[in-house]
Amino acid sequence: MQNLEPSDAHRLRAAQGWAELGLRAEAEAELDSLAPATQRHPEVLGLRWTLRAQDGRWDAALEVARELLRGTPEHELSWLHHAYALRRARDGGVAQAAEALKPAAEKFPAEPVIPFNLACYACQLGKLDEAREWFHRAVEIGGKKKIKFMALADEDLKSLWPEIAEL
């Protein structure tokens, strides 16, 4: 990952601060003031994705996620952002998000959020056996207590809540 020039690092921190305060327009303006070479930096793209997602601008978030995935396919968050936005984008959907995220399950076998999200997608698609498999994989990786807590708070897994509650 490239290092940022001090002035760009300062602007990025300022943008993060604006975002934390809920001032997304100010955060976007700060990001826009970064040097052109810095615009593709993973931290910049990650913040841009977050801002677009918070605004529900899923098509724009998907564009940023695609750029992030092209630039940093070695980061699991790139894959997660891509699938999350793809699910919600106008021309996307749950099935597309699931297919986009599946390669990440092999690429990042120690990341529990990937199989957890795949369980959510499978459940939403009515593929309950597949959802159970992904869910149990997430439990194996992330621990029963943590994953169970996440699952019982996630409406996507509602069809499996009775089973999950008994874990």
XYZ file of N, CA and C in Angstrom:
501
model
N 0.846 -1.172 0.000
C 0.000 0.000 0.000
C 0.893 1.238 0.000
N 0.566 2.174 -0.851
C 1.376 3.381 -0.966
C 1.202 4.264 0.264
N 2.268 4.973 0.615
C 2.184 5.937 1.697
C 1.624 7.234 1.154
N 0.915 7.944 1.993
C 0.345 9.226 1.594
C 1.323 10.349 1.891
N 1.294 11.357 1.043
C 2.036 12.583 1.332
C 1.450 13.174 2.618
N 2.266 13.869 3.413
C 1.755 14.420 4.672
C 0.496 15.279 4.505
N 0.448 16.098 3.463
C -0.734 16.953 3.284
C -1.974 16.119 2.966
N -1.801 15.059 2.179
C -2.939 14.188 1.867
C -3.346 13.355 3.077
N -2.367 12.920 3.854
C -2.682 12.174 5.079
C -3.498 13.058 6.021
N -3.120 14.330 6.110
C -3.856 15.278 6.954
C -5.290 15.450 6.437
N -5.442 15.612 5.130
C -6.784 15.771 4.550
C -7.635 14.521 4.757
N -7.019 13.354 4.621
C -7.757 12.110 4.844
C -8.223 12.023 6.294
N -7.357 12.365 7.239
C -7.764 12.364 8.654
C -8.888 13.364 8.887
N -8.808 14.508 8.235
C -9.877 15.506 8.367
C -11.189 14.950 7.810
N -11.120 14.298 6.667
C -12.321 13.697 6.069
C -12.906 12.641 6.998
N -12.039 11.832 7.602
C -12.519 10.820 8.546
C -13.197 11.481 9.742
N -12.634 12.581 10.193
C -13.243 13.324 11.301
C -14.614 13.868 10.937
N -14.717 14.472 9.754
C -16.015 14.971 9.295
C -17.025 13.831 9.229
N -16.591 12.706 8.710
C -17.492 11.550 8.586
C -17.957 11.072 9.962
N -17.040 11.020 10.916
C -17.400 10.594 12.269
C -18.401 11.542 12.910
N -18.347 12.800 12.523
C -19.305 13.784 13.039
C -20.631 13.756 12.283
N -20.709 12.919 11.260
C -21.931 12.829 10.470
C -22.032 13.899 9.399
N -20.946 14.597 9.143
C -20.926 15.673 8.150
C -20.336 15.114 6.855
N -21.178 14.365 6.160
C -20.703 13.629 4.986
C -20.320 14.544 3.829
N -21.040 15.634 3.636
C -20.698 16.548 2.538
C -19.308 17.144 2.760
N -19.016 17.500 3.997
C -17.696 18.043 4.311
C -16.616 16.982 4.114
N -16.930 15.754 4.491
C -15.976 14.658 4.296
C -15.704 14.443 2.813
N -16.756 14.454 2.007
C -16.591 14.296 0.549
C -15.745 15.435 -0.022
N -16.012 16.652 0.428
C -15.248 17.805 -0.068
C -13.769 17.661 0.285
N -13.504 17.189 1.482
C -12.116 16.989 1.901
C -11.455 15.917 1.032
N -12.173 14.839 0.758
C -11.630 13.787 -0.112
C -11.396 14.305 -1.525
N -12.301 15.142 -2.004
C -12.157 15.702 -3.350
C -10.921 16.586 -3.475
N -10.448 17.126 -2.346
C -9.286 18.019 -2.383
C -7.956 17.255 -2.399
N -8.013 15.946 -2.289
C -6.785 15.147 -2.309
C -6.150 15.160 -3.694
N -4.858 14.949 -3.725
C -4.131 14.876 -4.999
C -4.706 13.746 -5.851
N -4.713 13.917 -7.172
C -5.271 12.878 -8.056
C -4.678 11.487 -7.819
N -3.387 11.412 -7.566
C -2.756 10.108 -7.342
C -3.256 9.441 -6.063
N -3.739 10.236 -5.147
C -4.210 9.719 -3.858
C -5.651 9.232 -3.928
N -6.371 9.633 -4.942
C -7.794 9.291 -5.035
C -8.043 7.785 -5.052
N -7.075 6.999 -5.495
C -7.235 5.540 -5.594
C -6.643 4.797 -4.392
N -6.183 5.543 -3.405
C -5.626 4.918 -2.206
C -6.736 4.133 -1.495
N -6.436 2.923 -1.013
C -7.472 2.103 -0.385
C -8.206 2.769 0.777
N -7.498 3.545 1.579
C -8.179 4.217 2.691
C -9.147 5.278 2.184
N -8.770 5.962 1.122
C -9.648 6.972 0.518
C -10.876 6.290 -0.075
N -10.647 5.227 -0.830
C -11.766 4.499 -1.433
C -12.666 3.890 -0.363
N -12.072 3.382 0.700
C -12.874 2.816 1.785
C -13.784 3.845 2.420
N -13.262 5.046 2.633
C -14.092 6.104 3.203
C -15.148 6.558 2.208
N -14.785 6.667 0.946
C -15.794 7.027 -0.072
C -16.919 5.986 -0.099
N -16.547 4.708 -0.019
C -17.570 3.654 -0.003
C -18.499 3.845 1.197
N -17.925 4.076 2.354
C -18.725 4.254 3.568
C -19.683 5.427 3.429
N -19.208 6.533 2.904
C -20.057 7.717 2.745
C -21.217 7.439 1.799
N -20.948 6.775 0.707
C -22.013 6.456 -0.257
C -22.994 5.440 0.331
N -22.479 4.481 1.062
C -23.350 3.487 1.698
C -24.247 4.152 2.741
N -23.689 5.050 3.529
C -24.492 5.743 4.537
C -25.604 6.562 3.905
N -25.360 7.060 2.709
C -26.372 7.838 1.990
C -27.327 6.950 1.196
N -27.084 5.647 1.184
C -27.926 4.742 0.406
C -27.719 4.878 -1.092
N -26.566 5.378 -1.487
C -26.236 5.533 -2.910
C -25.483 4.284 -3.357
N -26.245 3.215 -3.543
C -25.637 1.904 -3.743
C -24.970 1.736 -5.097
N -25.489 2.362 -6.136
C -24.814 2.268 -7.434
C -23.446 2.941 -7.358
N -23.397 4.099 -6.702
C -22.124 4.803 -6.528
C -21.197 4.018 -5.600
N -21.751 3.428 -4.555
C -20.945 2.608 -3.642
C -20.366 1.405 -4.377
N -21.151 0.839 -5.284
C -20.677 -0.310 -6.055
C -19.502 0.078 -6.953
N -19.580 1.243 -7.577
C -18.459 1.710 -8.410
C -17.180 1.816 -7.583
N -17.304 2.405 -6.402
C -16.142 2.554 -5.522
C -15.641 1.179 -5.082
N -16.567 0.280 -4.751
C -16.177 -1.063 -4.309
C -15.447 -1.817 -5.413
N -15.887 -1.647 -6.633
C -15.204 -2.310 -7.752
C -13.776 -1.795 -7.895
N -13.620 -0.502 -7.743
C -12.279 0.094 -7.808
C -11.417 -0.423 -6.656
N -12.006 -0.502 -5.489
C -11.301 -1.002 -4.310
C -10.885 -2.461 -4.504
N -11.779 -3.261 -5.056
C -11.487 -4.676 -5.293
C -10.396 -4.854 -6.351
N -10.427 -4.012 -7.392
C -9.371 -4.072 -8.413
C -8.010 -3.727 -7.808
N -8.007 -2.738 -6.931
C -6.742 -2.264 -6.367
C -6.218 -3.083 -5.202
N -7.120 -3.657 -4.412
C -6.688 -4.398 -3.221
C -7.487 -5.693 -3.052
N -7.334 -6.614 -3.998
C -8.055 -7.881 -3.868
C -7.540 -8.737 -2.705
N -6.406 -8.352 -2.146
C -5.846 -9.099 -1.026
C -6.457 -8.695 0.318
N -7.383 -7.742 0.291
C -8.056 -7.298 1.512
C -9.495 -7.810 1.512
N -9.866 -8.516 2.559
C -11.215 -9.079 2.616
C -12.303 -8.009 2.599
N -11.998 -6.837 3.148
C -13.000 -5.776 3.165
C -13.368 -5.326 1.753
N -12.446 -5.401 0.824
C -12.750 -5.064 -0.571
C -13.851 -5.976 -1.098
N -13.744 -7.254 -0.815
C -14.736 -8.239 -1.258
C -16.073 -8.025 -0.554
N -16.010 -7.765 0.746
C -17.239 -7.561 1.515
C -17.974 -6.307 1.063
N -17.230 -5.214 0.872
C -17.862 -3.977 0.385
C -18.499 -4.198 -0.982
N -17.796 -4.914 -1.839
C -18.306 -5.161 -3.187
C -19.622 -5.936 -3.129
N -19.639 -7.023 -2.387
C -20.857 -7.838 -2.296
C -21.995 -7.064 -1.636
N -21.680 -6.326 -0.588
C -22.706 -5.575 0.140
C -23.371 -4.546 -0.774
N -22.565 -3.823 -1.532
C -23.114 -2.825 -2.457
C -23.832 -3.492 -3.622
N -23.279 -4.571 -4.131
C -23.893 -5.273 -5.256
C -25.287 -5.773 -4.897
N -25.445 -6.220 -3.683
C -26.768 -6.683 -3.233
C -27.806 -5.573 -3.340
N -27.396 -4.352 -3.070
C -28.332 -3.241 -2.974
C -28.382 -2.349 -4.217
N -27.454 -2.535 -5.128
C -27.408 -1.708 -6.340
C -28.593 -2.021 -7.250
N -28.936 -1.064 -8.071
C -30.095 -1.172 -8.961
C -30.049 -2.430 -9.822
N -28.919 -2.735 -10.406
C -28.807 -3.905 -11.281
C -28.208 -5.113 -10.573
N -28.166 -5.070 -9.258
C -27.610 -6.175 -8.491
C -28.704 -6.998 -7.849
N -28.368 -7.615 -6.763
C -29.319 -8.427 -6.024
C -28.591 -9.419 -5.138
N -29.370 -10.171 -4.390
C -28.802 -11.120 -3.443
C -28.002 -12.209 -4.160
N -28.553 -12.751 -5.234
C -27.854 -13.829 -5.953
C -26.517 -13.342 -6.506
N -26.501 -12.137 -7.057
C -25.253 -11.592 -7.598
C -24.234 -11.357 -6.482
N -24.715 -10.855 -5.348
C -23.818 -10.611 -4.221
C -23.204 -11.917 -3.727
N -24.024 -12.955 -3.644
C -23.524 -14.255 -3.187
C -22.448 -14.782 -4.128
N -22.705 -14.727 -5.410
C -21.720 -15.223 -6.385
C -20.432 -14.407 -6.339
N -20.565 -13.107 -6.123
C -19.383 -12.244 -6.065
C -18.543 -12.518 -4.821
N -19.193 -12.922 -3.731
C -18.474 -13.118 -2.469
C -17.894 -14.528 -2.310
N -18.442 -15.498 -3.005
C -17.989 -16.888 -2.819
C -16.479 -17.082 -3.003
N -15.840 -16.470 -3.995
C -14.382 -16.667 -4.114
C -13.615 -16.189 -2.879
N -14.164 -15.214 -2.180
C -13.491 -14.685 -0.994
C -13.474 -15.698 0.149
N -14.433 -16.611 0.168
C -14.468 -17.624 1.229
C -13.234 -18.518 1.165
N -12.774 -18.814 -0.028
C -11.557 -19.619 -0.185
C -10.304 -18.775 0.019
N -10.384 -17.538 -0.419
C -9.230 -16.639 -0.350
C -8.917 -16.221 1.094
N -9.965 -16.116 1.927
C -9.811 -15.661 3.316
C -10.470 -16.665 4.263
N -9.894 -17.844 4.403
C -10.545 -18.889 5.195
C -10.650 -18.591 6.691
N -9.932 -17.592 7.183
C -9.972 -17.263 8.608
C -10.890 -16.087 8.923
N -11.603 -15.565 7.940
C -12.479 -14.401 8.137
C -13.921 -14.874 8.292
N -14.506 -14.784 9.500
C -15.858 -15.305 9.721
C -16.977 -14.497 9.073
N -16.745 -13.238 8.797
C -17.817 -12.413 8.230
C -18.178 -12.866 6.814
N -17.228 -13.412 6.102
C -17.514 -13.857 4.730
C -18.501 -15.020 4.730
N -18.250 -16.122 5.447
C -19.272 -17.171 5.464
C -20.562 -16.724 6.145
N -20.464 -15.823 7.103
C -21.676 -15.296 7.733
C -22.545 -14.595 6.690
N -21.928 -13.719 5.899
C -22.693 -13.020 4.860
C -23.215 -13.991 3.807
N -22.424 -14.994 3.473
C -22.892 -15.998 2.517
C -24.074 -16.780 3.087
N -24.084 -17.014 4.392
C -25.243 -17.647 5.035
C -26.469 -16.750 4.910
N -26.272 -15.462 5.111
C -27.383 -14.508 4.965
C -27.941 -14.539 3.545
N -27.058 -14.492 2.570
C -27.498 -14.492 1.174
C -28.235 -15.786 0.841
N -27.681 -16.922 1.253
C -28.324 -18.210 0.965
C -29.697 -18.285 1.625
N -29.790 -17.796 2.838
C -31.072 -17.804 3.545
C -32.093 -16.948 2.801
N -31.676 -15.785 2.344
C -32.575 -14.899 1.601
C -33.002 -15.507 0.271
N -32.184 -16.363 -0.273
C -32.508 -17.033 -1.536
C -33.302 -18.322 -1.316
N -33.603 -18.617 -0.051
C -34.367 -19.821 0.262
C -33.542 -21.093 0.227
N -32.235 -20.964 0.194
C -31.329 -22.120 0.175
C -30.889 -22.403 1.616
N -31.811 -22.952 2.397
C -31.570 -23.079 3.832
C -30.462 -24.069 4.180
N -30.337 -25.153 3.444
C -29.243 -26.093 3.725
C -27.886 -25.431 3.483
N -27.802 -24.702 2.390
C -26.558 -23.971 2.104
C -26.307 -22.907 3.168
N -27.370 -22.226 3.585
C -27.243 -21.207 4.630
C -26.707 -21.827 5.919
N -27.228 -22.992 6.265
C -26.742 -23.681 7.471
C -25.255 -24.011 7.351
N -24.845 -24.486 6.198
C -23.430 -24.827 6.001
C -22.538 -23.603 6.184
N -22.918 -22.498 5.543
C -22.128 -21.280 5.672
C -22.147 -20.779 7.113
N -23.310 -20.851 7.743
C -23.423 -20.383 9.125
C -22.499 -21.196 10.039
N -22.518 -22.501 9.901
C -21.670 -23.344 10.755
C -20.185 -23.105 10.480
N -19.867 -22.800 9.253
C -18.473 -22.446 8.936
C -18.087 -21.146 9.641
N -19.005 -20.172 9.646
C -18.744 -18.909 10.348
C -18.549 -19.151 11.844
N -19.364 -20.039 12.419
C -19.243 -20.374 13.840
C -17.889 -21.017 14.125
N -17.461 -21.927 13.268
C -16.165 -22.589 13.450
C -15.022 -21.582 13.455
N -15.137 -20.586 12.605
C -14.062 -19.598 12.473
C -14.152 -18.522 13.552
N -15.360 -17.979 13.749
C -15.524 -16.816 14.614
C -15.937 -17.100 16.043
N -16.309 -18.334 16.326
C -16.750 -18.671 17.676
C -18.265 -18.616 17.800
N -18.794 -19.580 18.530
C -20.251 -19.721 18.636
C -20.918 -18.484 19.240
N -20.394 -17.993 20.344
C -21.038 -16.886 21.055
C -21.163 -15.645 20.166
N -20.065 -15.262 19.558
C -20.044 -14.055 18.721
C -20.967 -14.200 17.506
N -20.863 -15.307 16.787
C -21.634 -15.490 15.558
C -23.116 -15.663 15.876
N -23.428 -16.365 16.937
C -24.830 -16.525 17.344
C -25.443 -15.162 17.655
N -24.724 -14.337 18.391
C -25.204 -12.995 18.726
C -25.465 -12.187 17.453
N -24.522 -12.234 16.522
C -24.689 -11.516 15.249
C -25.903 -12.039 14.489
N -26.049 -13.355 14.457
C -27.113 -13.983 13.666
C -28.498 -13.655 14.201
N -28.636 -13.641 15.516
C -29.953 -13.371 16.101
C -30.345 -11.902 15.989
N -29.412 -11.072 15.553
C -29.703 -9.658 15.316
C -29.844 -9.348 13.828
N -29.677 -10.348 12.985
C -29.685 -10.128 11.536
C -30.946 -10.716 10.916
N -31.803 -9.838 10.434
C -33.084 -10.247 9.830
C -32.904 -11.187 8.644
N -31.770 -11.113 7.984
C -31.531 -11.990 6.837
C -31.571 -13.465 7.229
N -31.272 -13.754 8.475
C -31.225 -15.139 8.944
C -32.471 -15.536 9.735
N -33.500 -14.740 9.642
C -34.705 -14.964 10.447
C -35.261 -16.381 10.290
N -35.199 -16.932 9.102
C -35.707 -18.295 8.878
C -34.956 -19.334 9.709
N -33.747 -19.025 10.103
C -32.938 -19.963 10.885
C -32.861 -19.607 12.371
N -33.511 -18.524 12.772
C -33.408 -18.095 14.165
C -33.757 -19.192 15.173
N -34.832 -19.964 14.974
C -35.128 -21.008 15.978
C -33.963 -21.992 16.160
N -33.335 -22.370 15.059
C -32.190 -23.289 15.139
C -30.988 -22.612 15.789
N -30.759 -21.384 15.403
C -29.602 -20.645 15.919
C -29.750 -20.405 17.415
N -30.964 -20.097 17.850
C -31.211 -19.833 19.268
C -30.887 -21.043 20.138
N -30.993 -22.235 19.576
C -30.736 -23.460 20.338
C -29.255 -23.824 20.415
N -28.417 -23.104 19.711
C -26.971 -23.417 19.743
C -26.394 -23.226 21.138
